[in-house]
Amino acid sequence: MQREFTCPASFEESINRALATYKLSLKDSKALAKCVLALSDFFIAKPDSPTPWNESWAQVAYLCYYLPLNSTRLTGLMEEADKRGFFNGLSHVIDFGAGLATASMTLNEKHKFSYQLIERAAEPQNLIEKHFPQFPPQEWLRTFSGARLKDGAKTLALFSYSLTELTDLPDWAYQCEALMLVEPSTQQDGRKLLQLRQKLLEKGYHVWAPCTHEQACPLLTQSKTDWCHDRVHFKAPSWFTALEAELPMKNRTLTMSYVLMRKTKPEAIKAARVVGDRLKEKGKDRQMICRGSEREFLAWLHKTKIEQDIPRGVLVDIPDDIQKVSNELRVSHEIEVL
């Protein structure tokens, strides 16, 4: 029942084609792992430095490791977006801090929009245009302030792991109909995203996901430490499993913090989002949900003998007659997963 995803199948052939230029293939697990570790060590030593795209080991690491992982995260997010019809009426995407165009290429698997990619380094564009024919040539810009907005009413501003160093969105982003904001699932980035959500609501944007409401976020207003993040399970290809065996990092699940917003209001949805894992406590199990400005938990009292595994991130129907005790919603029969 877990939400399990993998990167698009079309990526594997393209990654292998690109690796051949370094006299490598996806079968060379040890050599690939050395490149991944080198880039990981670089980020640990220089966390504020830009990605060293001019280094071949950094290019290899992104191709064989970060591209599959980030694409899988985004595949799970985009499935939620599609369920709500989030992309309806859009035709153009501005991808800020695009890097290896992971977000745009993943989105392009289902949605053949036109893409404008903002990335200061030239190497990612060269790699994509040479080795990823499934992603047609697009417009690339080298300056972060140089986005050229064609039709804001049909444009999605996409920020994937690119807001960390910004204090606010660029001015042009507020002219776009839709915003997809994806950040690392850290406390700092997650809470910053919740603050930005509130600012966007005040500017007239509407939340499409993960929230099912537009009230104040209880994780932000009722806690100084909590933050909202999602988790998907990674169905790793065999070559990735072999690569990972050579690394100290393991990725059976992948996390992210995100928010999808549009100027157009979505259809109302009477549901709650499961935003926590099921936690065992004395006499009961609890799992956090979100459907408004209150912190609420589904609660299964052990004496009821109801066993239910609800994946984090899904929508559930909360019965109108459910018993509420303090911040707990006492479950008397299985909760319907939508």
Coordinates of C-alpha atoms in Angstrom, one line a residue:
M1 CA 0.0 0.0 0.0
Q2 CA 3.0 2.3 0.3
R3 CA 3.5 5.0 -2.4
E4 CA 6.3 3.6 -4.4
F5 CA 8.0 5.4 -7.4
T6 CA 11.0 5.2 -9.6
C7 CA 12.6 7.5 -12.2
P8 CA 11.2 7.4 -15.7
A9 CA 12.4 4.4 -17.7
S10 CA 13.6 6.6 -20.6
F11 CA 16.2 8.1 -18.3
E12 CA 18.3 5.0 -18.0
E13 CA 19.3 4.8 -21.7
S14 CA 20.2 8.5 -21.7
I15 CA 22.2 8.3 -18.5
N16 CA 24.2 5.3 -19.9
R17 CA 24.8 7.2 -23.2
A18 CA 26.1 10.2 -21.3
L19 CA 28.3 8.0 -19.1
A20 CA 29.9 6.5 -22.2
T21 CA 31.6 9.9 -22.8
Y22 CA 33.5 9.4 -19.6
K23 CA 34.3 5.7 -20.6
L24 CA 31.9 4.5 -17.9
S25 CA 28.5 2.7 -17.9
L26 CA 25.9 2.0 -15.3
K27 CA 27.6 -1.4 -14.6
D28 CA 30.7 0.4 -13.2
S29 CA 29.4 0.6 -9.7
K30 CA 32.7 1.2 -7.9
A31 CA 33.8 3.9 -10.3
L32 CA 30.5 5.7 -10.1
A33 CA 30.5 5.5 -6.3
K34 CA 33.8 7.3 -6.2
C35 CA 32.3 10.2 -8.1
V36 CA 29.2 10.3 -5.9
L37 CA 31.4 10.3 -2.7
A38 CA 33.6 13.1 -4.2
L39 CA 30.6 15.3 -4.8
S40 CA 29.2 14.5 -1.4
D41 CA 32.5 15.4 0.3
F42 CA 32.5 18.6 -1.7
F43 CA 29.1 19.7 -0.5
I44 CA 30.0 18.8 3.1
A45 CA 33.2 20.8 2.9
K46 CA 31.7 23.7 1.0
P47 CA 28.0 23.8 1.6
D48 CA 27.5 27.3 0.3
S49 CA 29.5 26.8 -2.9
P50 CA 27.9 26.3 -6.3
T51 CA 27.9 22.8 -7.9
P52 CA 31.3 22.3 -9.6
W53 CA 29.7 21.5 -13.0
N54 CA 33.1 21.9 -14.7
E55 CA 34.4 18.7 -13.0
S56 CA 33.7 15.4 -14.7
W57 CA 33.2 13.6 -11.4
A58 CA 30.5 16.0 -10.5
Q59 CA 28.7 15.5 -13.8
V60 CA 28.9 11.7 -13.4
A61 CA 27.6 11.9 -9.8
Y62 CA 24.6 14.0 -10.9
L63 CA 23.8 11.7 -13.8
C64 CA 23.9 8.3 -12.0
Y65 CA 22.8 9.3 -8.5
Y66 CA 21.2 12.7 -7.9
L67 CA 19.2 12.7 -11.2
P68 CA 17.4 9.3 -10.4
L69 CA 16.7 10.2 -6.8
N70 CA 15.4 13.7 -7.4
S71 CA 13.4 12.6 -10.4
T72 CA 11.7 9.9 -8.3
R73 CA 10.8 12.4 -5.6
L74 CA 9.3 14.6 -8.2
T75 CA 7.4 11.8 -9.9
G76 CA 5.6 11.2 -6.6
L77 CA 4.8 14.9 -6.2
M78 CA 3.6 15.2 -9.8
E79 CA 1.2 12.3 -9.4
E80 CA -0.4 14.2 -6.6
A81 CA -0.6 17.3 -8.8
D82 CA -2.2 15.3 -11.6
K83 CA -4.8 13.9 -9.3
R84 CA -6.0 17.5 -8.6
G85 CA -5.7 18.7 -12.2
F86 CA -3.0 21.2 -11.1
F87 CA -1.4 21.5 -14.6
N88 CA -4.7 22.1 -16.4
G89 CA -4.6 25.2 -18.6
L90 CA -0.8 25.6 -18.3
S91 CA 1.5 25.6 -21.4
H92 CA 4.8 27.1 -20.3
V93 CA 7.3 26.4 -17.5
I94 CA 10.1 28.6 -16.1
D95 CA 12.5 26.3 -14.2
F96 CA 14.6 28.4 -11.8
G97 CA 18.0 27.1 -10.9
A98 CA 17.3 24.2 -13.2
G99 CA 20.6 22.3 -12.8
L100 CA 20.4 19.2 -14.8
A101 CA 16.8 20.0 -15.7
T102 CA 15.6 17.1 -13.6
A103 CA 12.3 18.7 -12.7
S104 CA 11.5 19.8 -16.2
M105 CA 12.5 16.5 -17.8
T106 CA 10.4 14.6 -15.3
L107 CA 7.4 16.9 -15.9
N108 CA 7.9 16.6 -19.6
E109 CA 7.3 12.8 -19.5
K110 CA 3.6 13.6 -19.2
H111 CA 3.2 17.3 -20.0
K112 CA 4.7 18.5 -23.3
F113 CA 5.0 22.2 -22.2
S114 CA 7.5 24.7 -23.5
Y115 CA 10.3 25.2 -21.0
Q116 CA 12.6 28.1 -20.1
L117 CA 15.5 26.9 -17.9
I118 CA 17.5 29.3 -15.8
E119 CA 20.9 27.9 -14.9
R120 CA 24.2 29.8 -14.7
A121 CA 26.4 26.8 -15.6
A122 CA 26.6 25.8 -19.3
E123 CA 27.5 22.1 -18.7
P124 CA 24.0 20.9 -17.8
Q125 CA 22.5 22.2 -21.0
N126 CA 25.3 20.5 -23.0
L127 CA 24.7 17.2 -21.3
I128 CA 20.9 17.3 -21.8
E129 CA 21.0 18.4 -25.4
K130 CA 23.6 15.7 -26.3
H131 CA 22.2 12.7 -24.4
F132 CA 18.5 13.2 -23.6
P133 CA 16.7 13.3 -26.9
Q134 CA 13.4 12.7 -25.2
F135 CA 13.6 16.3 -23.9
P136 CA 13.5 18.6 -27.0
P137 CA 15.8 21.7 -27.2
Q138 CA 14.5 24.4 -24.9
E139 CA 15.4 28.0 -24.1
W140 CA 18.2 28.3 -21.5
L141 CA 19.1 31.5 -19.6
R142 CA 22.3 32.1 -17.7
T143 CA 21.1 34.9 -15.4
F144 CA 18.7 34.3 -12.4
S145 CA 17.0 37.7 -12.9
G146 CA 16.5 37.3 -16.7
A147 CA 13.3 35.2 -16.9
R148 CA 11.2 36.3 -20.0
L149 CA 7.6 35.9 -19.1
K150 CA 5.5 35.3 -22.2
D151 CA 2.0 34.6 -20.8
G152 CA 1.8 34.7 -17.0
A153 CA -1.8 33.3 -17.1
K154 CA -0.5 30.0 -18.6
T155 CA 2.9 29.8 -16.9
L156 CA 4.2 27.6 -14.1
A157 CA 7.1 28.9 -12.1
L158 CA 9.1 25.8 -10.9
F159 CA 11.6 26.0 -8.0
S160 CA 13.1 22.6 -7.2
Y161 CA 15.8 22.8 -4.5
S162 CA 16.6 26.3 -5.6
L163 CA 15.1 28.5 -2.9
T164 CA 17.6 27.8 -0.1
E165 CA 19.7 30.9 -0.7
L166 CA 16.8 33.3 -1.6
T167 CA 14.9 35.5 0.9
D168 CA 11.9 35.7 -1.4
L169 CA 10.7 34.6 -4.9
P170 CA 11.9 36.7 -7.8
D171 CA 9.5 39.4 -8.9
W172 CA 8.6 37.7 -12.1
A173 CA 7.3 34.6 -10.2
Y174 CA 4.4 36.6 -8.7
Q175 CA 3.2 37.2 -12.2
C176 CA 2.8 33.5 -12.9
E177 CA -0.5 31.6 -12.6
A178 CA 1.1 28.6 -10.9
L179 CA 3.9 27.9 -8.5
M180 CA 5.6 24.6 -7.7
L181 CA 8.0 24.9 -4.8
V182 CA 10.0 21.9 -3.7
E183 CA 12.6 22.0 -1.0
P184 CA 14.8 19.6 1.1
S185 CA 12.9 18.1 4.0
T186 CA 15.0 19.9 6.6
Q187 CA 13.6 21.9 9.5
Q188 CA 15.0 25.1 8.2
D189 CA 13.9 24.8 4.6
G190 CA 10.6 23.2 5.6
R191 CA 9.6 26.0 7.9
K192 CA 10.8 28.7 5.4
L193 CA 8.4 27.1 2.9
L194 CA 5.5 27.3 5.3
Q195 CA 6.2 31.0 5.9
L196 CA 6.2 31.5 2.1
R197 CA 2.9 29.6 1.8
Q198 CA 1.3 32.1 4.2
K199 CA 2.7 35.1 2.2
L200 CA 1.4 33.7 -1.1
L201 CA -2.0 33.2 0.4
E202 CA -2.0 36.9 1.5
K203 CA -1.1 37.8 -2.1
G204 CA -4.2 35.9 -3.5
Y205 CA -2.7 32.5 -4.4
H206 CA -4.6 29.3 -3.5
V207 CA -3.2 26.1 -2.2
W208 CA -3.7 23.0 -4.3
A209 CA -1.4 20.5 -2.4
P210 CA -0.4 19.2 -0.1
C211 CA -2.8 21.2 2.0
T212 CA -6.6 20.7 1.7
H213 CA -7.3 24.0 3.3
E214 CA -6.2 27.6 3.2
Q215 CA -6.1 28.3 6.9
A216 CA -3.0 29.0 8.9
C217 CA -0.6 26.1 9.0
P218 CA -0.8 24.5 12.5
L219 CA 2.8 23.2 12.2
L220 CA 4.0 26.8 11.8
T221 CA 1.7 28.6 14.2
Q222 CA 1.5 26.1 17.0
S223 CA 5.1 24.9 17.1
K224 CA 8.5 26.5 16.8
T225 CA 10.1 23.3 15.5
D226 CA 7.7 21.3 13.4
W227 CA 7.7 21.4 9.6
C228 CA 5.7 19.6 6.9
H229 CA 7.3 17.1 4.6
D230 CA 6.3 14.2 2.5
R231 CA 7.9 10.7 1.9
V232 CA 7.8 8.3 -1.0
H233 CA 9.3 4.8 -1.3
F234 CA 12.0 4.3 -3.9
K235 CA 11.8 1.4 -6.3
A236 CA 15.5 1.4 -7.2
P237 CA 16.6 -0.1 -10.5
S238 CA 19.1 -3.0 -10.2
W239 CA 22.0 -0.9 -11.4
F240 CA 21.2 1.8 -8.7
T241 CA 21.1 -0.9 -6.0
A242 CA 24.5 -2.1 -7.1
L243 CA 25.9 1.5 -7.0
E244 CA 24.3 2.1 -3.6
A245 CA 26.0 -1.0 -2.2
E246 CA 29.3 0.8 -2.7
L247 CA 28.1 3.9 -0.7
P248 CA 27.5 4.6 3.0
M249 CA 24.2 6.3 2.0
K250 CA 21.0 4.3 1.5
N251 CA 17.8 5.5 0.0
R252 CA 14.9 3.2 0.5
T253 CA 12.6 6.2 1.1
L254 CA 12.9 9.8 -0.2
T255 CA 11.6 12.9 1.5
M256 CA 10.8 16.5 0.4
S257 CA 8.8 19.5 1.5
Y258 CA 6.6 21.1 -1.2
V259 CA 3.7 23.3 -1.9
L260 CA 1.6 23.7 -5.1
M261 CA -0.2 27.0 -5.6
R262 CA -2.2 28.8 -8.3
K263 CA -4.1 32.1 -8.7
T264 CA -7.1 30.0 -9.8
K265 CA -9.0 28.5 -6.9
P266 CA -9.2 24.6 -6.8
E267 CA -12.3 22.7 -6.4
A268 CA -13.0 22.2 -2.7
I269 CA -12.0 18.8 -1.3
K270 CA -13.4 17.4 1.9
A271 CA -10.4 15.4 3.0
A272 CA -7.5 15.4 5.3
R273 CA -3.8 14.8 4.4
V274 CA -1.8 12.4 6.4
V275 CA 1.3 14.3 7.3
G276 CA 3.0 12.0 9.9
D277 CA 4.0 8.4 10.4
R278 CA 2.0 6.1 12.7
L279 CA 3.5 6.3 16.2
K280 CA 3.0 3.6 18.8
E281 CA 2.3 4.9 22.3
K282 CA 1.1 3.4 25.5
G283 CA -2.5 2.1 24.9
K284 CA -2.8 3.6 21.4
D285 CA -1.3 4.5 18.1
R286 CA -1.4 8.0 16.7
Q287 CA -0.8 9.5 13.2
M288 CA -0.9 13.3 12.5
I289 CA -3.3 14.6 9.8
C290 CA -3.9 18.1 8.5
R291 CA -7.3 19.5 7.4
G292 CA -7.3 23.0 9.0
S293 CA -5.6 25.3 11.5
E294 CA -5.6 22.7 14.4
R295 CA -3.0 20.0 15.1
E296 CA -4.9 16.8 14.9
F297 CA -4.1 13.1 15.2
L298 CA -5.9 10.0 14.2
A299 CA -5.9 7.7 17.3
W300 CA -6.3 3.9 17.3
L301 CA -6.9 2.7 20.9
H302 CA -5.3 -0.7 21.3
K303 CA -8.5 -2.1 22.9
T304 CA -10.4 -1.7 19.6
K305 CA -7.9 -4.1 17.9
I306 CA -8.1 -2.0 14.7
E307 CA -4.9 -2.4 12.7
Q308 CA -4.5 0.0 9.7
D309 CA -1.4 1.1 7.8
I310 CA -2.0 4.5 6.2
P311 CA 0.9 5.8 4.0
R312 CA 2.2 9.2 4.8
G313 CA 1.1 11.8 2.2
V314 CA -2.2 10.3 1.2
L315 CA -5.7 11.8 1.5
V316 CA -8.2 10.3 3.9
D317 CA -11.9 10.7 4.5
I318 CA -12.7 11.7 8.1
P319 CA -16.2 10.6 9.2
D320 CA -18.4 13.5 10.5
D321 CA -19.3 11.5 13.6
I322 CA -15.8 10.6 14.6
Q323 CA -15.2 11.1 18.3
K324 CA -12.8 13.9 19.1
V325 CA -11.0 14.0 22.4
S326 CA -8.6 17.0 22.8
N327 CA -6.5 16.8 19.6
E328 CA -7.3 13.2 18.9
L329 CA -9.8 11.7 16.5
R330 CA -10.7 8.3 17.9
V331 CA -10.9 5.7 15.2
S332 CA -13.8 3.2 15.6
H333 CA -13.6 1.6 12.2
E334 CA -11.0 1.7 9.3
I335 CA -10.4 5.1 7.8
E336 CA -11.1 5.4 4.1
V337 CA -8.0 6.2 2.0
L338 CA -9.0 8.3 -1.0

